[in-house]
Amino acid sequence: MRHFVIVGVLVLLLSILTFWGLEAMGLMPVQASLQAQTVDWMFRLEMAVISFLFALIVVPLVYSLLVFRRKPGDTSDGEHIEGNTRLEVTWTVLPLITVLVFSYLGAVTLGETRRLDPNAMVVNVTAFQWGWRFEYPDYGIQSNKLYLPANRQVVLKMNSNDVIHSFWVPEFRIKQDVVPGRTTEYRITPVQIGEYKVRCAEICGASHAYMVAPVVVVSQTDFQKWVQESVAAQAATSGPDPKRGEKLYNELGCKACHSIDGSKGVGPTWKGLWGEQVKLSDGTTVVADEAYIIESIRQPQAKIVAGFEQQAMPAFTTLTDAELADLIAFIQTLK
Amino acid sequence: MKKILSLGLVRGLLWQIAGTAAGALLVTGIRALMGLNPWGSFLFTEPAWVVGALTGVIAFVWGVGALTDWFKWALGEETPEHREDPPGWEKYFGVSLDHKVIGIQYTVTAILLLLVGGLFALIFRLELAASGMQFISLQLYNTLMSLHGMVMIVGILLGVAGVMNYLVPMLIGAHDMAFPRLNAFSYWIAPPAAIVLLSSLALGGFDTGWTGYPPLSTRSPVGIQMFFVGVWVSGWSSILGGLNLIATVMRLSAKGMTAFRMPILAWASVATSLISLTATQLIGLSFQLVMFQRLLGMGFFDPAKGGNPILFQHLFWFYSHPVVYVFILPGLGVVSELLPVFVRKPLFGYRWVAMSSLGIALVGFLVWAHHMFTSGMNEYLRVPFMYSTLLVAVPTGVKFFSWVATLWKGKIETPTPMLFVLGAIVVFLMGGLSGPPNGVVTTDLHLHDTYFVVGHFHDTMFGGYIFPFFAAIYYWFPKATGRRMSEKLGKLHFWLLFPSFLVMTFLMMRVGLLGMRRRIADYDPALGLDFWHLLITISAFLIAASVLVFLYNFFRSIKHGEPAPGNIWRSRSPEWQVPSPMPVHNYEEAFEVVGEPYDYGLPGSTYIRFNGKSH
């Protein structure tokens, strides 16, 4: 009986100490979204139970090692205890109830993180090797930074141009894969103003580590200001501009497959492409003019360059005419 | 020279080279005749390499002689029931039908592969010691990281097979496995598979991680095909080995050995074999489909052709989750098997522990989609898979509680094998406790694909397999060699390994929570993780140092260990009632089971009695 009392007290002490230690260490990054609060609440509950279970096993284990050690020269056996059915049933049923409760709480909190606000702002996200691009359909803005107003839910509609990526902002806690051929959805309500980063969490090739884009959470007024400035900047542009084309080349992920220095890539190089005779896989040739390049961007499978039959380029159907003109202007400079 | 050429392994390797060249040249020739480009960026084209890899494996198995008896039978020739092995070390390098020789072959091959996998880890851990790219390229990092995963997995699978092959027939009183030739075949298919797997390093590597998710894996260099073929072939080893083991336990156990008088390790081995027999096909299939997608343009997982990338993940995890139970069940079986010996008390709740292995194996089949909570699969599926996943905690908990209850009021001694058993319990506890946060969908949304998961499963793998594997080697080494390993070095091994490993995995979980993603070659210095990563790397190197101590101890003790011919652990188990090393056909006299396996402390009781009849 004495043993049980000592172990019981020690288990209690160690549970509290472990939980307190983990809390004091600061396990999670900044809590920057409404959903993060739900996730952290659940996580904290899990940590409490884990601390208790940790103590429940480790204390009697270490205690037995110290107290029930074999004395030197003692070759006799321990007590012949084969088992105890009541005890076995207890430690089967109690954990069973615990995991059912946790599954239930998990489902409830999951629902909480997925709660949809009808006034949510929609942002279209395109993921590609290796970058992110954000489009605000309400305002007609394209950006490589994700600007978000605080305290308003945003729904990200996400597509991938090539392989599977995953949208993760550690400070928001939530993670969602971005899968080619389908649209996945990510609901978040930022609450903490600050600069964060979206980090691709699903391995997506060589530069996976660097597939990062800034996420800026600003106040509602600052957000409106940013919208007005961006719209104005886009309206002020006149005529095709190779500088903007180059920016698109980098941001859209063209550079992952198409080189601009003539080196061989997954797709044909852009160096010297403009006005060239291009050999197609069906044996015919075509002149690389405006119509051909636009078609190759919008419907890449329409004409395939000889030697590149293996790779299917994704269709970039969302680009505006102005953006296409910028890209062509950029290609024209690559002599 | 002649002696070296007479070794089966050497002949097999030469045949494999010739077979690979023949297969690849055949495809190259056909391509040339068809007017297709015959040469690729790595000499041969991709289809040529794939066919070459397969013909190479077949040639190896033929060259080593694993098929000889079957061919003789097909031709109507008789072969001896027991083939006598040559004395000395040569028997380990050729086809033997003795389950003990095969068990040692498996174990040593496993140790070699684990060393290779560990070496890969050391290289990229050095790279990760500080942020920024230091000395390897992004692509090499990805290849090494991916290979580390799969080489370790194959290494552990072979190690599991080694433990089961060596021990189970001995523990149940059989003179060999049920199908000795199939047993030899199951082993000999593994070395060429491992070679194919490692050859991916030379063929451009691959950048997908061990999961090989398409579409990324359809864009990798040829190396990924070698990865697919290597895994596909080594799967045969698992399937046939599982079949053989189940047949052995069902048909060849000693008289009186009813289900609930079997050693607990036999229970665990059956549970494990049920999984490898029935689930391995799925990983082979999923990789084969990607192989076909690449070679033949079949769009199984290509959305542009009506395929579905998520389907791959379902097929892949339907095996790859249960397989972690293949890794850990035998390890947990070793823990349950050795605890009573060193505590001098019966295993607490034997039947519950035995059934919990089966319980884990069965529930393990229903949880695969918890790897896909963020994948974009049907949303409602996440909740039922959360329930089934957390259910695994119940039988796992039964094991922990039973172990602790076994320790309670025992007379505990702590020689090296027992230290590793205790280490296994603590490390596996860390793995077990860090599991449920991944199983609850809400928290997994944050944890998925981070270092938290990396820390979690390294704890389960080391606690569930590596620590018990070491315990088993220290414990049964005298059975194989008649000598014991040095206690002093064994304890040094343990005290170097145990604390460094706990520090390493705890810090992995910590950086994961703070934003460290899995499978990245470089991390953002702004996250402030440099110091933790440095500590993780230092721990990894301490672990490597402990393994060097183990290797020295292992190889030195084969010849120079302290002689240990008798029952040095005072065990009740049958294999310790006969002298060490174990005779060729195990027991000269058959035995009968007359008591419970773990009745320590019950005066006058005995587990088995030799009945004087020969086998």
mmCIF file with all atom_site columns, N, CA and C in Angstrom, chain A residues 235-279:
data_model
loop_
_atom_site.group_PDB
_atom_site.id
_atom_site.type_symbol
_atom_site.label_atom_id
_atom_site.label_alt_id
_atom_site.label_comp_id
_atom_site.label_asym_id
_atom_site.label_entity_id
_atom_site.label_seq_id
_atom_site.pdbx_PDB_ins_code
_atom_site.Cartn_x
_atom_site.Cartn_y
_atom_site.Cartn_z
_atom_site.occupancy
_atom_site.B_iso_or_equiv
_atom_site.pdbx_formal_charge
_atom_site.auth_seq_id
_atom_site.auth_comp_id
_atom_site.auth_asym_id
_atom_site.auth_atom_id
_atom_site.pdbx_PDB_model_num
ATOM 1   N N  . ALA A 1 235 ? -3.863 50.495 -63.247 1.00 0.00 ? 235 ALA A N  1
ATOM 2   C CA . ALA A 1 235 ? -4.532 51.311 -64.267 1.00 0.00 ? 235 ALA A CA 1
ATOM 3   C C  . ALA A 1 235 ? -3.542 52.222 -64.969 1.00 0.00 ? 235 ALA A C  1
ATOM 4   N N  . ALA A 1 236 ? -2.507 52.659 -64.208 1.00 0.00 ? 236 ALA A N  1
ATOM 5   C CA . ALA A 1 236 ? -1.560 53.615 -64.756 1.00 0.00 ? 236 ALA A CA 1
ATOM 6   C C  . ALA A 1 236 ? -0.686 53.005 -65.843 1.00 0.00 ? 236 ALA A C  1
ATOM 7   N N  . THR A 1 237 ? -0.653 51.703 -65.895 1.00 0.00 ? 237 THR A N  1
ATOM 8   C CA . THR A 1 237 ? 0.237  51.088 -66.880 1.00 0.00 ? 237 THR A CA 1
ATOM 9   C C  . THR A 1 237 ? -0.320 51.279 -68.276 1.00 0.00 ? 237 THR A C  1
ATOM 10  N N  . SER A 1 238 ? 0.560  51.612 -69.207 1.00 0.00 ? 238 SER A N  1
ATOM 11  C CA . SER A 1 238 ? 0.096  51.744 -70.584 1.00 0.00 ? 238 SER A CA 1
ATOM 12  C C  . SER A 1 238 ? 1.049  50.992 -71.499 1.00 0.00 ? 238 SER A C  1
ATOM 13  N N  . GLY A 1 239 ? 0.474  50.187 -72.340 1.00 0.00 ? 239 GLY A N  1
ATOM 14  C CA . GLY A 1 239 ? 1.281  49.469 -73.319 1.00 0.00 ? 239 GLY A CA 1
ATOM 15  C C  . GLY A 1 239 ? 2.090  48.355 -72.681 1.00 0.00 ? 239 GLY A C  1
ATOM 16  N N  . PRO A 1 240 ? 2.535  47.424 -73.498 1.00 0.00 ? 240 PRO A N  1
ATOM 17  C CA . PRO A 1 240 ? 3.311  46.290 -72.999 1.00 0.00 ? 240 PRO A CA 1
ATOM 18  C C  . PRO A 1 240 ? 4.667  46.740 -72.440 1.00 0.00 ? 240 PRO A C  1
ATOM 19  N N  . ASP A 1 241 ? 5.079  46.103 -71.370 1.00 0.00 ? 241 ASP A N  1
ATOM 20  C CA . ASP A 1 241 ? 6.320  46.497 -70.713 1.00 0.00 ? 241 ASP A CA 1
ATOM 21  C C  . ASP A 1 241 ? 7.143  45.243 -70.426 1.00 0.00 ? 241 ASP A C  1
ATOM 22  N N  . PRO A 1 242 ? 8.351  45.111 -71.017 1.00 0.00 ? 242 PRO A N  1
ATOM 23  C CA . PRO A 1 242 ? 9.160  43.908 -70.790 1.00 0.00 ? 242 PRO A CA 1
ATOM 24  C C  . PRO A 1 242 ? 9.557  43.745 -69.323 1.00 0.00 ? 242 PRO A C  1
ATOM 25  N N  . LYS A 1 243 ? 9.684  44.825 -68.572 1.00 0.00 ? 243 LYS A N  1
ATOM 26  C CA . LYS A 1 243 ? 10.032 44.726 -67.135 1.00 0.00 ? 243 LYS A CA 1
ATOM 27  C C  . LYS A 1 243 ? 8.954  43.956 -66.381 1.00 0.00 ? 243 LYS A C  1
ATOM 28  N N  . ARG A 1 244 ? 7.669  44.350 -66.674 1.00 0.00 ? 244 ARG A N  1
ATOM 29  C CA . ARG A 1 244 ? 6.576  43.643 -66.009 1.00 0.00 ? 244 ARG A CA 1
ATOM 30  C C  . ARG A 1 244 ? 6.518  42.188 -66.492 1.00 0.00 ? 244 ARG A C  1
ATOM 31  N N  . GLY A 1 245 ? 6.850  42.024 -67.769 1.00 0.00 ? 245 GLY A N  1
ATOM 32  C CA . GLY A 1 245 ? 6.877  40.660 -68.313 1.00 0.00 ? 245 GLY A CA 1
ATOM 33  C C  . GLY A 1 245 ? 7.888  39.804 -67.580 1.00 0.00 ? 245 GLY A C  1
ATOM 34  N N  . GLU A 1 246 ? 9.046  40.386 -67.294 1.00 0.00 ? 246 GLU A N  1
ATOM 35  C CA . GLU A 1 246 ? 10.084 39.626 -66.592 1.00 0.00 ? 246 GLU A CA 1
ATOM 36  C C  . GLU A 1 246 ? 9.611  39.263 -65.182 1.00 0.00 ? 246 GLU A C  1
ATOM 37  N N  . LYS A 1 247 ? 8.914  40.215 -64.567 1.00 0.00 ? 247 LYS A N  1
ATOM 38  C CA . LYS A 1 247 ? 8.389  39.968 -63.220 1.00 0.00 ? 247 LYS A CA 1
ATOM 39  C C  . LYS A 1 247 ? 7.394  38.790 -63.256 1.00 0.00 ? 247 LYS A C  1
ATOM 40  N N  . LEU A 1 248 ? 6.523  38.819 -64.276 1.00 0.00 ? 248 LEU A N  1
ATOM 41  C CA . LEU A 1 248 ? 5.569  37.721 -64.429 1.00 0.00 ? 248 LEU A CA 1
ATOM 42  C C  . LEU A 1 248 ? 6.295  36.397 -64.642 1.00 0.00 ? 248 LEU A C  1
ATOM 43  N N  . TYR A 1 249 ? 7.358  36.455 -65.469 1.00 0.00 ? 249 TYR A N  1
ATOM 44  C CA . TYR A 1 249 ? 8.155  35.257 -65.758 1.00 0.00 ? 249 TYR A CA 1
ATOM 45  C C  . TYR A 1 249 ? 8.632  34.616 -64.451 1.00 0.00 ? 249 TYR A C  1
ATOM 46  N N  . ASN A 1 250 ? 9.079  35.476 -63.526 1.00 0.00 ? 250 ASN A N  1
ATOM 47  C CA . ASN A 1 250 ? 9.546  34.957 -62.239 1.00 0.00 ? 250 ASN A CA 1
ATOM 48  C C  . ASN A 1 250 ? 8.394  34.527 -61.338 1.00 0.00 ? 250 ASN A C  1
ATOM 49  N N  . GLU A 1 251 ? 7.338  35.337 -61.334 1.00 0.00 ? 251 GLU A N  1
ATOM 50  C CA . GLU A 1 251 ? 6.265  35.087 -60.369 1.00 0.00 ? 251 GLU A CA 1
ATOM 51  C C  . GLU A 1 251 ? 5.364  33.927 -60.764 1.00 0.00 ? 251 GLU A C  1
ATOM 52  N N  . LEU A 1 252 ? 5.145  33.765 -62.055 1.00 0.00 ? 252 LEU A N  1
ATOM 53  C CA . LEU A 1 252 ? 4.221  32.720 -62.487 1.00 0.00 ? 252 LEU A CA 1
ATOM 54  C C  . LEU A 1 252 ? 4.862  31.338 -62.479 1.00 0.00 ? 252 LEU A C  1
ATOM 55  N N  . GLY A 1 253 ? 6.182  31.324 -62.361 1.00 0.00 ? 253 GLY A N  1
ATOM 56  C CA . GLY A 1 253 ? 6.848  30.026 -62.347 1.00 0.00 ? 253 GLY A CA 1
ATOM 57  C C  . GLY A 1 253 ? 7.291  29.560 -63.715 1.00 0.00 ? 253 GLY A C  1
ATOM 58  N N  . CYS A 1 254 ? 7.216  30.451 -64.722 1.00 0.00 ? 254 CYS A N  1
ATOM 59  C CA . CYS A 1 254 ? 7.680  30.083 -66.067 1.00 0.00 ? 254 CYS A CA 1
ATOM 60  C C  . CYS A 1 254 ? 9.128  29.615 -65.996 1.00 0.00 ? 254 CYS A C  1
ATOM 61  N N  . LYS A 1 255 ? 9.890  30.299 -65.091 1.00 0.00 ? 255 LYS A N  1
ATOM 62  C CA . LYS A 1 255 ? 11.329 30.061 -65.052 1.00 0.00 ? 255 LYS A CA 1
ATOM 63  C C  . LYS A 1 255 ? 11.681 28.661 -64.576 1.00 0.00 ? 255 LYS A C  1
ATOM 64  N N  . ALA A 1 256 ? 10.737 27.972 -63.945 1.00 0.00 ? 256 ALA A N  1
ATOM 65  C CA . ALA A 1 256 ? 11.045 26.612 -63.488 1.00 0.00 ? 256 ALA A CA 1
ATOM 66  C C  . ALA A 1 256 ? 11.333 25.693 -64.671 1.00 0.00 ? 256 ALA A C  1
ATOM 67  N N  . CYS A 1 257 ? 10.691 25.971 -65.823 1.00 0.00 ? 257 CYS A N  1
ATOM 68  C CA . CYS A 1 257 ? 10.841 25.065 -66.966 1.00 0.00 ? 257 CYS A CA 1
ATOM 69  C C  . CYS A 1 257 ? 11.515 25.720 -68.171 1.00 0.00 ? 257 CYS A C  1
ATOM 70  N N  . HIS A 1 258 ? 11.294 27.048 -68.346 1.00 0.00 ? 258 HIS A N  1
ATOM 71  C CA . HIS A 1 258 ? 11.816 27.708 -69.543 1.00 0.00 ? 258 HIS A CA 1
ATOM 72  C C  . HIS A 1 258 ? 12.983 28.602 -69.163 1.00 0.00 ? 258 HIS A C  1
ATOM 73  N N  . SER A 1 259 ? 14.177 28.300 -69.706 1.00 0.00 ? 259 SER A N  1
ATOM 74  C CA . SER A 1 259 ? 15.333 29.135 -69.404 1.00 0.00 ? 259 SER A CA 1
ATOM 75  C C  . SER A 1 259 ? 15.290 30.368 -70.293 1.00 0.00 ? 259 SER A C  1
ATOM 76  N N  . ILE A 1 260 ? 16.079 31.396 -69.919 1.00 0.00 ? 260 ILE A N  1
ATOM 77  C CA . ILE A 1 260 ? 16.195 32.571 -70.798 1.00 0.00 ? 260 ILE A CA 1
ATOM 78  C C  . ILE A 1 260 ? 17.630 32.733 -71.251 1.00 0.00 ? 260 ILE A C  1
ATOM 79  N N  . ASP A 1 261 ? 18.484 31.729 -70.951 1.00 0.00 ? 261 ASP A N  1
ATOM 80  C CA . ASP A 1 261 ? 19.881 31.828 -71.397 1.00 0.00 ? 261 ASP A CA 1
ATOM 81  C C  . ASP A 1 261 ? 20.220 30.732 -72.394 1.00 0.00 ? 261 ASP A C  1
ATOM 82  N N  . GLY A 1 262 ? 19.199 30.028 -72.915 1.00 0.00 ? 262 GLY A N  1
ATOM 83  C CA . GLY A 1 262 ? 19.442 29.012 -73.930 1.00 0.00 ? 262 GLY A CA 1
ATOM 84  C C  . GLY A 1 262 ? 19.718 27.632 -73.360 1.00 0.00 ? 262 GLY A C  1
ATOM 85  N N  . SER A 1 263 ? 19.840 27.510 -72.021 1.00 0.00 ? 263 SER A N  1
ATOM 86  C CA . SER A 1 263 ? 20.130 26.183 -71.466 1.00 0.00 ? 263 SER A CA 1
ATOM 87  C C  . SER A 1 263 ? 18.878 25.308 -71.524 1.00 0.00 ? 263 SER A C  1
ATOM 88  N N  . LYS A 1 264 ? 19.137 23.987 -71.543 1.00 0.00 ? 264 LYS A N  1
ATOM 89  C CA . LYS A 1 264 ? 18.044 23.027 -71.717 1.00 0.00 ? 264 LYS A CA 1
ATOM 90  C C  . LYS A 1 264 ? 17.250 22.893 -70.414 1.00 0.00 ? 264 LYS A C  1
ATOM 91  N N  . GLY A 1 265 ? 15.949 22.942 -70.486 1.00 0.00 ? 265 GLY A N  1
ATOM 92  C CA . GLY A 1 265 ? 15.117 22.786 -69.294 1.00 0.00 ? 265 GLY A CA 1
ATOM 93  C C  . GLY A 1 265 ? 14.024 21.778 -69.564 1.00 0.00 ? 265 GLY A C  1
ATOM 94  N N  . VAL A 1 266 ? 13.038 21.757 -68.680 1.00 0.00 ? 266 VAL A N  1
ATOM 95  C CA . VAL A 1 266 ? 11.895 20.859 -68.870 1.00 0.00 ? 266 VAL A CA 1
ATOM 96  C C  . VAL A 1 266 ? 11.117 21.273 -70.126 1.00 0.00 ? 266 VAL A C  1
ATOM 97  N N  . GLY A 1 267 ? 11.050 22.591 -70.350 1.00 0.00 ? 267 GLY A N  1
ATOM 98  C CA . GLY A 1 267 ? 10.398 23.097 -71.549 1.00 0.00 ? 267 GLY A CA 1
ATOM 99  C C  . GLY A 1 267 ? 11.423 23.809 -72.436 1.00 0.00 ? 267 GLY A C  1
ATOM 100 N N  . PRO A 1 268 ? 11.029 24.204 -73.643 1.00 0.00 ? 268 PRO A N  1
ATOM 101 C CA . PRO A 1 268 ? 11.964 24.883 -74.551 1.00 0.00 ? 268 PRO A CA 1
ATOM 102 C C  . PRO A 1 268 ? 12.424 26.231 -73.969 1.00 0.00 ? 268 PRO A C  1
ATOM 103 N N  . THR A 1 269 ? 13.635 26.624 -74.305 1.00 0.00 ? 269 THR A N  1
ATOM 104 C CA . THR A 1 269 ? 14.153 27.905 -73.820 1.00 0.00 ? 269 THR A CA 1
ATOM 105 C C  . THR A 1 269 ? 13.448 29.051 -74.542 1.00 0.00 ? 269 THR A C  1
ATOM 106 N N  . TRP A 1 270 ? 13.434 30.235 -73.899 1.00 0.00 ? 270 TRP A N  1
ATOM 107 C CA . TRP A 1 270 ? 12.827 31.406 -74.529 1.00 0.00 ? 270 TRP A CA 1
ATOM 108 C C  . TRP A 1 270 ? 13.852 32.235 -75.278 1.00 0.00 ? 270 TRP A C  1
ATOM 109 N N  . LYS A 1 271 ? 15.132 31.901 -75.090 1.00 0.00 ? 271 LYS A N  1
ATOM 110 C CA . LYS A 1 271 ? 16.171 32.704 -75.740 1.00 0.00 ? 271 LYS A CA 1
ATOM 111 C C  . LYS A 1 271 ? 16.085 32.517 -77.255 1.00 0.00 ? 271 LYS A C  1
ATOM 112 N N  . GLY A 1 272 ? 15.979 33.632 -77.966 1.00 0.00 ? 272 GLY A N  1
ATOM 113 C CA . GLY A 1 272 ? 15.917 33.572 -79.416 1.00 0.00 ? 272 GLY A CA 1
ATOM 114 C C  . GLY A 1 272 ? 14.629 32.985 -79.962 1.00 0.00 ? 272 GLY A C  1
ATOM 115 N N  . LEU A 1 273 ? 13.605 32.895 -79.100 1.00 0.00 ? 273 LEU A N  1
ATOM 116 C CA . LEU A 1 273 ? 12.353 32.264 -79.532 1.00 0.00 ? 273 LEU A CA 1
ATOM 117 C C  . LEU A 1 273 ? 11.569 33.146 -80.507 1.00 0.00 ? 273 LEU A C  1
ATOM 118 N N  . TRP A 1 274 ? 11.534 34.454 -80.231 1.00 0.00 ? 274 TRP A N  1
ATOM 119 C CA . TRP A 1 274 ? 10.674 35.367 -81.002 1.00 0.00 ? 274 TRP A CA 1
ATOM 120 C C  . TRP A 1 274 ? 11.013 35.343 -82.488 1.00 0.00 ? 274 TRP A C  1
ATOM 121 N N  . GLY A 1 275 ? 10.014 35.055 -83.326 1.00 0.00 ? 275 GLY A N  1
ATOM 122 C CA . GLY A 1 275 ? 10.190 35.068 -84.770 1.00 0.00 ? 275 GLY A CA 1
ATOM 123 C C  . GLY A 1 275 ? 10.866 33.835 -85.341 1.00 0.00 ? 275 GLY A C  1
ATOM 124 N N  . GLU A 1 276 ? 11.276 32.908 -84.476 1.00 0.00 ? 276 GLU A N  1
ATOM 125 C CA . GLU A 1 276 ? 11.975 31.686 -84.898 1.00 0.00 ? 276 GLU A CA 1
ATOM 126 C C  . GLU A 1 276 ? 11.016 30.710 -85.579 1.00 0.00 ? 276 GLU A C  1
ATOM 127 N N  . GLN A 1 277 ? 11.559 29.816 -86.406 1.00 0.00 ? 277 GLN A N  1
ATOM 128 C CA . GLN A 1 277 ? 10.779 28.690 -86.914 1.00 0.00 ? 277 GLN A CA 1
ATOM 129 C C  . GLN A 1 277 ? 10.820 27.594 -85.854 1.00 0.00 ? 277 GLN A C  1
ATOM 130 N N  . VAL A 1 278 ? 9.658  27.198 -85.337 1.00 0.00 ? 278 VAL A N  1
ATOM 131 C CA . VAL A 1 278 ? 9.639  26.178 -84.283 1.00 0.00 ? 278 VAL A CA 1
ATOM 132 C C  . VAL A 1 278 ? 9.177  24.853 -84.867 1.00 0.00 ? 278 VAL A C  1
ATOM 133 N N  . LYS A 1 279 ? 9.980  23.806 -84.623 1.00 0.00 ? 279 LYS A N  1
ATOM 134 C CA . LYS A 1 279 ? 9.640  22.460 -85.099 1.00 0.00 ? 279 LYS A CA 1
ATOM 135 C C  . LYS A 1 279 ? 8.659  21.818 -84.124 1.00 0.00 ? 279 LYS A C  1
#
